[in-house]
Coordinates of C-alpha atoms in Angstrom, one line a residue:
X956 CA 33.5 1.0 -5.1
X957 CA 31.0 -0.4 -1.7
X958 CA 29.4 2.6 -1.2
X959 CA 26.5 0.5 -3.1
X960 CA 26.4 -1.6 -0.3
X961 CA 26.3 1.0 2.7
X962 CA 23.0 1.9 1.8
X963 CA 19.0 0.6 0.8
X964 CA 20.2 1.2 -3.0
X965 CA 17.2 0.5 -4.7
X966 CA 19.0 0.4 -8.0
X967 CA 20.1 -2.9 -6.7
X968 CA 17.1 -4.3 -5.3
X969 CA 15.9 -3.7 -8.7
X970 CA 18.1 -5.3 -10.3
X971 CA 17.0 -8.2 -7.7
X972 CA 13.7 -8.4 -8.7
X973 CA 15.1 -9.4 -12.4
X974 CA 17.0 -11.3 -11.3
X975 CA 14.1 -13.8 -9.2
X976 CA 11.7 -12.8 -12.5
X977 CA 14.0 -13.8 -14.9
X978 CA 15.2 -17.0 -13.1
X979 CA 11.6 -18.0 -12.2
X980 CA 9.3 -17.6 -15.5
X981 CA 10.8 -17.8 -18.7
X982 CA 8.0 -17.4 -20.9
X983 CA 4.1 -17.6 -20.7
X984 CA 1.9 -19.0 -23.5
X985 CA -1.6 -19.7 -23.9
X986 CA -2.6 -22.2 -22.1
X987 CA -2.7 -25.8 -23.8
X988 CA -6.3 -27.1 -24.3
X989 CA -7.1 -30.0 -21.7
X990 CA -4.3 -29.2 -19.3
X991 CA -6.9 -28.7 -16.3
X992 CA -8.2 -32.5 -17.2
X993 CA -5.7 -33.7 -14.9
X994 CA -6.0 -33.7 -11.1
X995 CA -2.2 -33.6 -8.8
X996 CA -4.3 -33.7 -5.3
X997 CA -1.0 -33.4 -3.2
X998 CA -1.9 -30.3 -0.8
X999 CA 0.0 -27.4 -2.0
X1000 CA 0.6 -28.2 -5.1
X1001 CA -0.8 -26.4 -7.7
X1002 CA 0.9 -29.1 -10.7
X1003 CA 3.2 -32.1 -11.0
X1004 CA 5.6 -32.9 -14.2
X1005 CA 7.1 -35.9 -15.0
X1006 CA 8.7 -37.4 -18.5
X1007 CA 6.4 -39.4 -20.4
X1008 CA 6.4 -42.9 -20.6
X1009 CA 7.9 -45.8 -18.4
X1010 CA 11.1 -43.7 -17.3
X1011 CA 9.3 -41.2 -16.4
X1012 CA 6.4 -43.4 -14.0
X1013 CA 9.7 -44.1 -12.5
X1014 CA 11.4 -41.0 -12.0
X1015 CA 11.0 -38.4 -9.8
X1016 CA 8.7 -35.5 -11.0
X1017 CA 8.8 -32.0 -10.2
X1018 CA 6.4 -30.4 -8.1
X1019 CA 5.4 -26.5 -8.1
X1020 CA 4.3 -25.1 -5.4
X1021 CA 0.8 -23.8 -4.9
X1022 CA 2.5 -21.2 -2.8
X1023 CA 5.4 -20.4 -5.1
X1024 CA 3.3 -19.8 -8.1
X1025 CA 1.0 -17.3 -5.3
X1026 CA 4.3 -15.3 -4.5
X1027 CA 5.7 -14.8 -8.1
X1028 CA 1.9 -13.5 -8.8
X1029 CA 2.1 -11.2 -6.2
X1030 CA 5.2 -9.6 -7.1
X1031 CA 4.3 -9.4 -10.8
X1032 CA 1.5 -7.8 -9.8
X1033 CA 3.0 -5.2 -7.8
X1034 CA 6.0 -4.4 -10.7
X1035 CA 3.4 -3.8 -13.4
X1036 CA 1.0 -2.2 -10.8
X1037 CA -2.2 -4.6 -11.7
X1038 CA -5.2 -4.0 -9.3
X1039 CA -5.7 -6.8 -7.1
X1040 CA -8.3 -8.4 -8.5
X1041 CA -6.1 -9.6 -11.8
X1042 CA -3.9 -11.1 -9.2
X1043 CA -6.1 -14.8 -10.3
X1044 CA -5.3 -13.9 -13.8
X1045 CA -1.5 -13.4 -13.1
X1046 CA -1.5 -16.4 -11.5
X1047 CA -2.1 -18.5 -14.0
X1048 CA 0.3 -17.0 -16.1
X1049 CA 2.9 -17.4 -13.8
X1050 CA 2.1 -20.9 -12.9
X1051 CA 1.5 -22.0 -16.9
X1052 CA 5.6 -20.6 -17.4
X1053 CA 6.4 -22.8 -14.3
X1054 CA 4.9 -25.3 -15.9
X1055 CA 6.6 -24.6 -19.1
X1056 CA 10.4 -23.8 -17.0
X1057 CA 10.1 -27.8 -15.4
X1058 CA 8.5 -29.9 -19.0
X1059 CA 12.1 -27.9 -20.1
X1060 CA 13.8 -29.2 -17.0
X1061 CA 12.9 -33.1 -17.7
X1062 CA 14.2 -32.3 -21.2
X1063 CA 17.5 -31.0 -20.4
X1064 CA 17.9 -33.6 -17.6
X1065 CA 16.8 -35.9 -19.8
X1066 CA 19.4 -35.1 -22.3
X1067 CA 21.7 -35.2 -20.1
X1068 CA 22.9 -31.7 -19.5
X1069 CA 24.5 -30.3 -16.8
X1070 CA 25.4 -27.6 -14.6
X1071 CA 27.6 -27.0 -11.8
X1072 CA 28.9 -25.3 -8.8
X1073 CA 31.2 -24.3 -11.0
X1074 CA 29.5 -22.4 -13.3
X1075 CA 27.2 -21.0 -11.0
X1076 CA 30.3 -18.9 -9.7
X1077 CA 30.9 -17.9 -12.8
X1078 CA 27.5 -16.9 -13.7
X1079 CA 27.2 -14.8 -10.7
X1080 CA 30.9 -13.1 -11.2
X1081 CA 29.9 -12.4 -15.0
X1082 CA 26.7 -11.6 -14.6
X1083 CA 25.6 -10.7 -11.6
X1084 CA 29.5 -8.8 -10.9
X1085 CA 27.8 -5.2 -10.3
X1086 CA 25.5 -6.4 -7.4
X1087 CA 28.0 -9.0 -5.7
X1088 CA 31.7 -8.3 -7.3
X1089 CA 31.4 -3.9 -7.2
X1090 CA 35.1 -2.7 -8.3
X1091 CA 35.6 -6.7 -8.8
X1092 CA 36.0 -7.1 -4.7
X1093 CA 32.8 -10.0 -3.4
X1094 CA 30.9 -8.2 -1.4
X1095 CA 31.3 -10.9 2.0
X1096 CA 29.3 -14.4 2.5
X1097 CA 27.0 -12.4 5.1
X1098 CA 26.1 -9.5 2.7
X1099 CA 25.5 -11.3 0.1
X1100 CA 22.8 -13.9 2.1
X1101 CA 21.2 -10.5 3.5
X1102 CA 20.8 -9.1 -0.4
X1103 CA 19.4 -12.3 -1.5
X1104 CA 16.8 -13.3 1.7
X1105 CA 16.0 -9.4 1.8
X1106 CA 13.7 -10.3 -1.6
X1107 CA 12.4 -13.0 0.2
X1108 CA 13.9 -16.0 -1.3
X1109 CA 16.5 -18.3 0.6
X1110 CA 20.2 -18.8 -1.0
X1111 CA 19.4 -22.3 -2.0
X1112 CA 16.7 -21.3 -4.4
X1113 CA 18.1 -18.1 -5.4
X1114 CA 20.9 -20.2 -6.9
X1115 CA 18.9 -23.2 -7.5
X1116 CA 16.8 -20.8 -9.9
X1117 CA 20.1 -19.3 -11.4
X1118 CA 21.4 -22.8 -12.1
X1119 CA 17.8 -23.9 -13.6
X1120 CA 18.6 -20.8 -15.3
X1121 CA 22.2 -22.2 -17.1
X1122 CA 20.5 -25.8 -17.2
X1123 CA 17.5 -24.0 -19.6
X1124 CA 19.9 -21.7 -21.8
X1125 CA 22.1 -24.9 -22.5
X1126 CA 18.6 -26.7 -23.6
X1127 CA 18.4 -23.7 -25.7
X1128 CA 21.4 -23.2 -27.2
X1129 CA 21.5 -26.8 -28.2
X1130 CA 17.7 -26.8 -29.5
X1131 CA 18.2 -23.6 -31.8
X1132 CA 22.3 -23.9 -32.5
X1133 CA 21.4 -25.3 -36.4
X1134 CA 19.4 -22.2 -37.2
X1135 CA 21.0 -19.8 -39.7
X1136 CA 20.6 -16.9 -42.2
X1137 CA 21.6 -16.9 -45.7
X1138 CA 23.8 -13.5 -46.3
X1139 CA 21.2 -12.4 -48.8
X1140 CA 19.2 -13.0 -46.6
X1141 CA 20.6 -10.4 -44.2
X1142 CA 21.4 -7.9 -46.9
X1143 CA 17.5 -8.0 -48.5
X1144 CA 16.3 -7.1 -44.6
X1145 CA 18.6 -4.6 -43.8
X1146 CA 17.7 -2.8 -47.6
X1147 CA 14.0 -3.0 -46.2
X1148 CA 14.6 -1.5 -42.6
X1149 CA 17.3 1.4 -44.1
X1150 CA 14.8 2.6 -47.0
X1151 CA 14.1 6.2 -46.4
X1152 CA 12.0 8.8 -47.6
X1153 CA 10.6 12.0 -47.3
X1154 CA 7.0 13.2 -48.1
X1155 CA 4.3 15.5 -48.0
X1156 CA 0.9 14.7 -45.6
X1157 CA -1.7 15.8 -45.2
X1158 CA -3.1 16.0 -41.9
X1159 CA -7.2 15.3 -40.5
X1160 CA -7.0 16.4 -37.4
X1161 CA -10.0 14.0 -35.4
X1162 CA -10.0 16.9 -32.3
X1163 CA -10.5 19.8 -35.0
X1164 CA -13.6 17.7 -36.6
X1165 CA -14.9 17.4 -33.2
X1166 CA -15.2 20.6 -32.1
X1167 CA -16.6 21.6 -35.2
X1168 CA -19.7 19.1 -34.7
X1169 CA -22.3 21.1 -33.9
X1170 CA -25.3 18.3 -33.1
X1171 CA -28.7 19.7 -32.8
X1172 CA -30.7 19.3 -29.4
X1173 CA -33.0 16.8 -31.2
X1174 CA -30.1 15.0 -32.3
X1175 CA -28.5 14.6 -29.1
X1176 CA -32.2 13.8 -27.8
X1177 CA -32.6 10.8 -30.0
X1178 CA -28.9 9.9 -28.5
X1179 CA -29.8 10.0 -25.5
X1180 CA -32.7 8.1 -26.2
X1181 CA -30.9 5.4 -28.3
X1182 CA -27.9 4.6 -25.8
X1183 CA -30.6 4.7 -22.7
X1184 CA -28.3 1.2 -21.6
X1185 CA -24.9 3.4 -21.8
X1186 CA -26.9 6.6 -19.5
X1187 CA -29.0 4.1 -16.7
X1188 CA -26.1 4.1 -14.1
X1189 CA -24.6 8.0 -14.9
X1190 CA -25.4 9.5 -12.4
X1191 CA -23.1 7.2 -9.5
X1192 CA -24.3 6.1 -6.4
X1193 CA -24.2 9.0 -3.1
X1194 CA -24.5 8.8 0.4
X1195 CA -25.3 11.4 3.3
X1196 CA -22.7 11.2 6.2
X1197 CA -23.0 12.8 9.5
X1198 CA -19.9 13.3 11.1
X1199 CA -18.0 14.0 14.6
X1200 CA -14.4 14.7 13.6
X1201 CA -11.2 15.7 15.8
X1202 CA -8.1 15.6 16.3
X1203 CA -5.0 15.9 19.4
X1204 CA -6.4 19.0 21.2
X1205 CA -9.8 17.9 21.7
X1206 CA -8.8 15.1 23.9
X1207 CA -9.9 14.8 27.2
X1208 CA -6.4 15.5 29.2
X1209 CA -4.8 16.8 26.4
X1210 CA -1.9 16.1 24.7
X1211 CA -0.3 12.6 26.0
X1212 CA 3.1 14.9 27.7
X1213 CA 6.3 11.9 27.0
X1214 CA 9.2 12.1 30.3
X1215 CA 12.2 11.8 30.1
X1216 CA 11.5 7.7 32.0
X1217 CA 9.5 7.1 29.1
X1218 CA 12.8 7.6 26.3
X1219 CA 14.8 5.9 28.7
X1220 CA 12.9 3.3 28.5
X1221 CA 12.9 3.2 25.1
X1222 CA 15.9 3.1 24.2
X1223 CA 16.7 0.1 27.5
X1224 CA 14.4 -1.6 24.9
X1225 CA 16.1 -0.7 21.9
X1226 CA 20.0 -0.5 22.0
X1227 CA 20.4 -2.7 19.0
X1228 CA 19.4 -0.2 17.3
X1229 CA 21.5 2.2 18.7
X1230 CA 24.5 0.0 18.0
X1231 CA 27.3 1.0 15.4
X1232 CA 29.4 -1.5 13.9
X1233 CA 33.1 -0.8 13.8
X1234 CA 34.3 0.3 10.5
X1235 CA 37.8 1.3 8.9
X1236 CA 38.1 3.8 6.3
X1237 CA 40.8 2.5 3.5
X1238 CA 42.8 3.0 0.6
X1239 CA 44.3 0.3 -1.6
X1240 CA 46.3 -0.1 -4.8
X1241 CA 45.2 -3.6 -6.8
X1242 CA 48.1 -5.2 -8.9
X1243 CA 45.8 -7.3 -11.4
X1244 CA 46.8 -11.2 -11.8
X1245 CA 44.2 -13.0 -14.0
X1246 CA 42.7 -15.9 -13.5
X1247 CA 45.3 -18.8 -14.7
X1248 CA 48.0 -16.5 -15.3
X1249 CA 51.3 -18.5 -14.9
X1250 CA 54.4 -17.5 -12.1
X1251 CA 56.2 -15.5 -14.2
X1252 CA 53.0 -12.6 -14.6
X1253 CA 52.4 -13.3 -11.1
X1254 CA 56.1 -13.0 -9.7
X1255 CA 56.0 -9.6 -12.1
X1256 CA 52.1 -8.2 -10.0
X1257 CA 53.8 -9.2 -6.9
X1258 CA 56.8 -7.5 -7.7
X1259 CA 55.1 -4.3 -8.8
X1260 CA 52.7 -3.8 -5.6
X1261 CA 55.7 -4.3 -3.2
X1262 CA 57.8 -1.5 -5.0
X1263 CA 54.9 0.8 -5.0
X1264 CA 54.4 -0.2 -1.1
X1265 CA 58.0 0.3 -0.8
X1266 CA 57.6 4.1 -2.5
X1267 CA 54.8 4.5 0.1
X1268 CA 56.5 3.9 2.9
X1269 CA 58.8 6.2 2.0
X1270 CA 56.8 8.9 1.8
X1271 CA 55.7 8.7 -1.9
X1272 CA 51.8 10.2 -2.5
X1273 CA 49.6 7.2 -1.8
X1274 CA 46.8 9.1 -3.9
X1275 CA 48.8 9.6 -6.8
X1276 CA 50.5 6.4 -7.2
X1277 CA 47.1 4.8 -6.9
X1278 CA 45.8 7.0 -9.7
X1279 CA 48.8 5.9 -11.7
X1280 CA 49.2 2.3 -11.2
X1281 CA 45.9 1.0 -9.2
X1282 CA 44.1 -1.8 -11.4
X1283 CA 40.8 -1.4 -9.5
X1284 CA 38.6 0.9 -11.9
X1285 CA 36.2 1.5 -9.0
X1286 CA 38.8 3.4 -6.8
X1287 CA 41.8 4.1 -8.4
X1288 CA 40.3 7.8 -10.0
X1289 CA 39.6 8.2 -6.4
X1290 CA 43.7 7.5 -5.0
X1291 CA 42.4 4.4 -4.5
X1292 CA 39.7 5.5 -1.5
X1293 CA 37.0 2.8 -0.7
X1294 CA 35.8 5.3 2.1
X1295 CA 34.0 3.4 5.4
X1296 CA 34.2 -0.7 5.3
X1297 CA 32.5 -2.6 7.8
X1298 CA 32.9 -6.5 8.5
X1299 CA 31.4 -9.0 5.9
X1300 CA 31.7 -6.2 3.0
X1301 CA 34.7 -7.5 1.6
X1302 CA 37.0 -10.7 0.5
X1303 CA 38.6 -12.8 3.8
X1304 CA 41.8 -11.5 3.2
X1305 CA 41.1 -7.6 2.5
X1306 CA 38.8 -7.9 5.4
X1307 CA 41.7 -8.9 7.6
X1308 CA 44.5 -6.8 6.3
X1309 CA 42.0 -4.0 7.2
X1310 CA 40.9 -4.3 10.4
X1311 CA 44.6 -5.6 12.0
X1312 CA 46.3 -2.6 10.1
X1313 CA 46.6 0.9 12.8
X1314 CA 45.2 4.1 12.1
X1315 CA 47.7 6.0 9.8
X1316 CA 49.0 3.1 9.2
X1317 CA 49.8 0.9 5.2
X1318 CA 50.2 -2.8 5.5
X1319 CA 51.4 -4.8 4.1
X1320 CA 51.4 -6.5 0.3
X1321 CA 49.2 -9.7 0.4
X1322 CA 47.0 -11.7 -2.3
X1323 CA 43.4 -12.4 -3.3
X1324 CA 41.7 -13.9 -5.6
X1325 CA 41.6 -10.9 -7.9
X1326 CA 46.1 -9.9 -7.3
X1327 CA 48.3 -8.1 -5.2
X1328 CA 46.8 -5.3 -2.6
X1329 CA 48.1 -3.6 -0.3
X1330 CA 46.1 -0.8 2.0
X1331 CA 46.4 2.5 4.3
X1332 CA 44.1 2.9 7.2
X1333 CA 43.2 6.2 7.4
X1334 CA 40.7 6.1 9.9
X1335 CA 38.9 4.0 12.4
X1336 CA 35.7 3.8 14.2
X1337 CA 35.3 1.1 16.9
X1338 CA 31.9 -0.7 17.5
X1339 CA 30.2 1.7 20.2
X1340 CA 26.3 2.3 20.9
X1341 CA 25.6 5.4 20.6
X1342 CA 24.7 7.7 23.9
X1343 CA 21.2 8.6 25.0
X1344 CA 22.2 12.2 25.2
X1345 CA 23.2 11.6 20.8
X1346 CA 19.2 9.7 19.8
X1347 CA 17.1 11.9 22.8
X1348 CA 15.9 14.0 20.5
X1349 CA 14.8 11.7 18.3
X1350 CA 13.6 9.5 19.8
X1351 CA 11.0 11.9 21.7
X1352 CA 8.6 12.7 18.6
X1353 CA 8.8 9.0 18.0
X1354 CA 7.4 8.5 21.9
X1355 CA 4.9 11.9 21.1
X1356 CA 3.6 10.5 17.7
X1357 CA 2.8 6.8 19.2
X1358 CA 1.1 8.6 22.7
X1359 CA -0.8 10.7 20.5
X1360 CA -2.1 8.4 17.8
X1361 CA -2.5 5.6 20.6
X1362 CA -5.2 8.0 23.3
X1363 CA -6.3 9.0 19.3
X1364 CA -7.5 5.8 18.4
X1365 CA -8.6 5.2 22.1
X1366 CA -10.9 7.8 22.2
X1367 CA -12.7 6.9 18.6
X1368 CA -12.9 3.8 19.9
X1369 CA -15.1 5.4 22.9
X1370 CA -17.0 7.6 20.9
X1371 CA -18.0 5.1 18.4
X1372 CA -19.4 2.8 21.3
X1373 CA -21.0 5.9 22.9
X1374 CA -23.1 7.0 19.5
X1375 CA -24.0 3.4 19.4
X1376 CA -25.9 3.6 22.3
X1377 CA -26.6 7.1 22.7
X1378 CA -26.5 8.6 18.6
X1379 CA -23.9 11.3 17.3
X1380 CA -25.3 14.4 18.6
X1381 CA -25.5 13.2 22.4
X1382 CA -22.1 12.0 21.9
X1383 CA -20.9 14.6 20.3
X1384 CA -22.5 17.4 22.9
X1385 CA -21.1 15.5 25.8
X1386 CA -17.1 15.8 24.8
X1387 CA -18.4 19.6 23.4
X1388 CA -18.1 18.5 19.8
X1389 CA -19.6 19.1 17.2
X1390 CA -21.5 16.7 14.6
X1391 CA -21.5 18.0 10.6
X1392 CA -23.3 16.4 8.1
X1393 CA -22.4 16.2 4.6
X1394 CA -24.4 16.9 1.1
X1395 CA -24.4 13.5 -1.0
X1396 CA -21.0 12.4 -2.5
X1397 CA -19.8 10.6 -4.4
X1398 CA -16.7 8.0 -3.7
X1399 CA -14.3 10.5 -4.9
X1400 CA -16.3 13.4 -3.6
X1401 CA -14.4 15.7 -0.7
X1402 CA -15.8 16.1 3.3
X1403 CA -15.6 19.8 4.4
X1404 CA -13.3 20.2 7.3
X1405 CA -11.9 17.3 7.4
X1406 CA -7.9 16.9 6.0
X1407 CA -8.0 13.6 4.6
X1408 CA -11.7 12.6 4.1
X1409 CA -10.8 9.2 2.1
X1410 CA -10.9 6.7 4.1
X1411 CA -14.3 8.0 5.6
X1412 CA -15.6 7.8 2.2
X1413 CA -14.3 4.1 1.2
X1414 CA -15.6 3.1 4.5
X1415 CA -18.7 4.5 4.3
X1416 CA -19.3 2.3 0.7
X1417 CA -19.1 -0.7 2.2
X1418 CA -21.6 -0.4 4.9
X1419 CA -25.6 -0.5 5.4
X1420 CA -27.1 2.7 5.9
X1421 CA -28.2 2.5 9.6
X1422 CA -24.7 0.8 10.6
X1423 CA -23.2 1.6 13.8
X1424 CA -21.2 4.5 13.7
X1425 CA -17.2 3.3 12.9
X1426 CA -14.6 5.6 13.2
X1427 CA -11.7 6.4 11.0
X1428 CA -8.6 8.2 10.3
X1429 CA -8.8 11.6 9.3
X1430 CA -5.0 12.7 8.7
X1431 CA -4.1 14.6 11.6
X1432 CA -6.6 12.8 13.6
X1433 CA -10.1 10.3 13.7
X1434 CA -13.8 10.6 13.1
X1435 CA -16.6 8.9 13.7
X1436 CA -19.6 8.8 11.1
X1437 CA -22.6 7.4 10.4
X1438 CA -24.1 6.5 7.3
X1439 CA -27.3 8.8 7.3
X1440 CA -28.6 8.5 3.6
X1441 CA -27.8 6.4 0.5
X1442 CA -28.8 7.7 -3.3
X1443 CA -28.6 4.7 -5.8
X1444 CA -27.1 5.0 -9.3
X1445 CA -29.5 6.4 -11.5
X1446 CA -30.2 7.4 -15.5
X1447 CA -29.9 11.3 -15.7
X1448 CA -32.9 13.7 -16.9
X1449 CA -31.6 14.9 -20.2
X1450 CA -31.3 18.3 -19.2
X1451 CA -29.1 17.5 -16.5
X1452 CA -26.8 15.7 -18.7
X1453 CA -27.1 17.5 -22.2
X1454 CA -23.4 18.2 -21.8
X1455 CA -22.0 15.3 -21.2
X1456 CA -24.5 13.5 -24.1
X1457 CA -23.0 16.9 -26.3
X1458 CA -19.4 15.2 -25.7
X1459 CA -20.5 11.6 -26.3
X1460 CA -22.2 12.6 -29.5
X1461 CA -19.2 14.1 -30.9
X1462 CA -16.5 11.9 -29.6
X1463 CA -18.8 8.9 -31.3
X1464 CA -19.1 10.6 -34.6
X1465 CA -16.2 12.4 -34.8
X1466 CA -14.0 8.8 -36.2
X1467 CA -17.0 8.4 -38.9
X1468 CA -16.5 11.9 -40.0
X1469 CA -12.3 11.2 -40.1
X1470 CA -12.4 8.8 -42.1
X1471 CA -14.9 9.9 -44.5
X1472 CA -13.0 13.4 -44.6
X1473 CA -9.3 10.7 -45.5
X1474 CA -11.4 8.5 -48.1
X1475 CA -12.2 11.5 -50.3
X1476 CA -8.8 13.4 -49.8
X1477 CA -6.7 10.3 -51.1
X1478 CA -9.6 9.6 -53.2
X1479 CA -9.2 13.3 -54.6
X1480 CA -5.7 13.3 -54.5
X1481 CA -5.3 10.2 -56.7
X1482 CA -7.4 11.6 -59.2
X1483 CA -5.7 15.0 -59.4
X1484 CA -2.2 13.6 -58.8
X1485 CA -2.1 16.6 -56.6
X1486 CA -1.7 16.3 -52.3
X1487 CA -1.7 19.8 -52.4
X1488 CA -4.4 20.7 -54.8
X1489 CA -6.7 18.2 -53.3
X1490 CA -6.2 19.1 -49.7
X1491 CA -6.6 23.1 -50.3
X1492 CA -10.3 21.7 -51.6
X1493 CA -10.2 20.1 -48.4
X1494 CA -9.3 23.2 -46.3
X1495 CA -6.7 20.5 -44.8
X1496 CA -3.5 21.2 -43.6
X1497 CA -0.3 20.1 -45.7
X1498 CA 3.0 19.5 -44.0
X1499 CA 6.8 18.0 -45.5
X1500 CA 8.6 15.2 -43.3
X1501 CA 12.1 14.9 -43.0
X1502 CA 13.7 12.2 -44.6
X1503 CA 12.5 9.5 -41.8
X1504 CA 13.4 6.0 -42.0
X1505 CA 11.1 3.3 -40.4
X1506 CA 12.4 3.7 -36.6
X1507 CA 11.9 7.1 -37.0
X1508 CA 9.0 9.4 -36.1
X1509 CA 6.9 12.6 -37.5
X1510 CA 4.9 15.2 -36.1
X1511 CA 0.8 14.1 -36.2
X1512 CA 1.8 10.6 -37.6
X1513 CA 4.4 9.3 -34.5
X1514 CA 6.4 6.4 -35.3
X1515 CA 6.7 5.4 -38.7
X1516 CA 6.7 2.1 -37.4
X1517 CA 3.4 1.9 -36.9
X1518 CA 0.5 2.6 -40.2
X1519 CA 2.6 5.2 -41.7
X1520 CA 4.8 2.0 -42.5
X1521 CA 2.8 2.0 -46.2
X1522 CA 5.0 5.4 -47.0
X1523 CA 8.4 2.5 -47.3
X1524 CA 6.7 0.4 -49.5
X1525 CA 5.1 3.8 -52.3
X1526 CA 7.2 4.5 -55.5
X1527 CA 8.4 8.1 -55.6
X1528 CA 5.4 9.8 -56.5
X1529 CA 3.0 7.7 -55.2
X1530 CA -0.1 8.2 -53.2
X1531 CA -1.4 6.6 -50.2
X1532 CA -4.8 5.7 -49.4
X1533 CA -5.8 7.0 -45.9
X1534 CA -4.1 6.4 -42.9
X1535 CA -5.8 6.1 -39.8
X1536 CA -3.6 7.1 -36.3
X1537 CA -6.8 6.8 -34.1
X1538 CA -8.0 10.1 -33.3
X1539 CA -6.4 11.4 -36.4
X1540 CA -5.6 10.4 -39.8
X1541 CA -2.9 11.8 -43.3
X1542 CA -2.9 10.6 -46.7
X1543 CA 0.5 11.0 -48.2
X1544 CA 2.7 11.8 -51.5
X1545 CA 6.4 10.4 -51.7
X1546 CA 8.7 13.2 -52.4
X1547 CA 12.0 11.0 -51.9
X1548 CA 13.0 7.4 -51.7
X1549 CA 16.1 5.9 -50.8
X1550 CA 17.5 3.2 -50.0
X1551 CA 20.5 2.2 -48.2
X1552 CA 24.2 1.8 -50.1
X1553 CA 25.9 -1.4 -50.5
X1554 CA 28.3 0.3 -47.4
X1555 CA 25.6 0.8 -45.3
X1556 CA 24.7 -2.7 -45.8
X1557 CA 27.9 -3.9 -45.6
X1558 CA 28.7 -1.9 -42.1
X1559 CA 25.1 -2.9 -40.8
X1560 CA 25.6 -6.5 -41.6
X1561 CA 26.6 -8.5 -39.0
X1562 CA 24.6 -6.4 -36.1
X1563 CA 21.7 -7.2 -38.7
X1564 CA 22.2 -11.1 -38.7
X1565 CA 22.5 -11.2 -35.0
X1566 CA 19.1 -9.9 -34.5
X1567 CA 17.8 -11.9 -37.3
X1568 CA 19.2 -15.6 -35.5
X1569 CA 18.1 -14.3 -32.2
X1570 CA 14.5 -13.8 -34.2
X1571 CA 14.8 -17.1 -35.2
X1572 CA 16.2 -18.8 -32.6
X1573 CA 13.5 -17.6 -30.7
X1574 CA 11.2 -18.5 -32.8
X1575 CA 12.5 -21.9 -33.4
X1576 CA 12.6 -22.4 -29.7
X1577 CA 8.9 -21.1 -29.6
X1578 CA 8.0 -24.2 -31.1
X1579 CA 9.9 -26.2 -29.7
X1580 CA 8.1 -25.5 -25.9
X1581 CA 4.7 -25.9 -27.3
X1582 CA 5.7 -29.1 -28.7
X1583 CA 6.8 -30.3 -25.8
X1584 CA 4.2 -29.2 -23.3
X1585 CA 1.1 -30.4 -26.0
X1586 CA 3.4 -33.9 -26.0
X1587 CA 3.4 -34.1 -22.0
X1588 CA 0.4 -32.9 -21.8
X1589 CA -1.3 -35.9 -24.0
X1590 CA 1.2 -37.9 -22.8
X1591 CA -0.5 -37.6 -19.0
X1592 CA 2.8 -36.5 -17.6
X1593 CA 1.5 -32.8 -16.4
X1594 CA -0.9 -33.5 -13.3
X1595 CA -2.5 -29.5 -12.3
X1596 CA -4.3 -29.9 -8.9
X1597 CA -8.1 -28.2 -10.2
X1598 CA -8.9 -26.3 -7.5
X1599 CA -5.6 -24.0 -7.3
X1600 CA -5.6 -23.8 -11.3
X1601 CA -9.4 -23.7 -12.0
X1602 CA -10.3 -21.2 -14.8
X1603 CA -10.7 -17.3 -13.6
X1604 CA -13.4 -15.5 -15.5
X1605 CA -12.3 -11.8 -16.1

């Protein structure tokens, strides 16, 4: 139960990212026209939102800090793995979501909606139970604070976000509470989505079409000339470099040596890192007491716990009793074992008993917010500092890496300075090294003789020809380089680029041929009223699907919710028109069509109704949000810092 909290758990971090993201950015709608016309000039404030009208002028406004916008935008950028240049776009999207959120909070306050601290506690206990209450036990105040602050947010801000989220949930429930769908609409919706079809389909394969195209040289030359702009920079910029590469074996005086004194010094300076907290290994049995239970229920639970504790004291098998009686689902199957527990991980009552009970002993029965427990300590480890002898072997390679890395960096700086004055050749000769020269390389090229030349190429494409030599890391060493020559991006000669031109020609022509062939196939199939005959004439393969629904997939077609969904609108025996699926396309004929039975509709009625209600509520609330934001903007209740919110160019 507690092991998830004893290590760096990726799931926990992911859940926190979701919590924070969901709690901050509620939705993103296109920017409201004119919203940048007002100006909130307060330093560090991206936008300011107040209620419209006289009450809004007298009341408090809500400021949206620029730092908050940028912080969330950067998180979103990282989570979606987008390039850095997309940050301004992401910042505007995040800001718009925060503005909408601020407007909704003003509206919730206007409607006198409230969220208490107890509501927040209940939310943490229910929605976030796996994070903060694994196995029903609170992780402890210190761990709670640590988990939240490790995500770059304060406890106060986190709980405020949770409170705001609850407030907006209540607002949404109020606005959409009257949304309903009729029983007939639900049945009709499921009838449509429950239809299943089986069909023959003729596949026009775009890749096969592409392979069959055989343009002449004159066609390719004409295509090359007509697309001159496309090929104007087809041959990318290339650069020629000279460089001196070295590793630790080339260091003057050899590799730096690590002495016992170095290790002792490092150990003394990092004693805190080798401190091991006191911990105990415990197992427990919980007899749960529901919240709000009456005295009789409470007394019965206590009596059961005391009875089990006496059995353990009398020599009964603790693990067997835990598996048969404990109400802790996270530990009962493990005989009540919670593993090693440190301070700050359990609720106070449990922690006190764990650390005050001697190893090998069983505690008295005690009560927590979850019910009655008793525990047994199977192992105790006092707080200690790991001795130097125990960690020495891990310190030495760390210091070696630091010293060697520092020495190589210093040597690289020295070579760079000398090469700037004397040139690469003279510098290399003075240190017994060799200058190497590359051919013309693109930004994604490979530098021979260097384990990792990516940093050198990246830096080489950011400097000018003739700039002073620069140093870069190369994986297991360093290099000092300079750019000898630059060959600008340019258009290739047709003869040199013919194979590329042929690929481009085929890629552009193939979809046209596919569409023409699809239309001809569909028209012919309808005339013959026979898809297989038409396909045979066009030399196209015909396949047969299984009985498939709207959420199913079919080979060569993919999801039936895409363009092929037209199949569900056709009658049995009906032939479709051309269905374009990107590079490929199909024409199909319906062999069998089955609608859901009354029993199936009834069985799925509740699920379908809930999905329809949820969708309609979202649509209604989206309209509400849009109207409120427009009202606030027209009333001048949304003020933006023009500099912070300046539109960006794609």
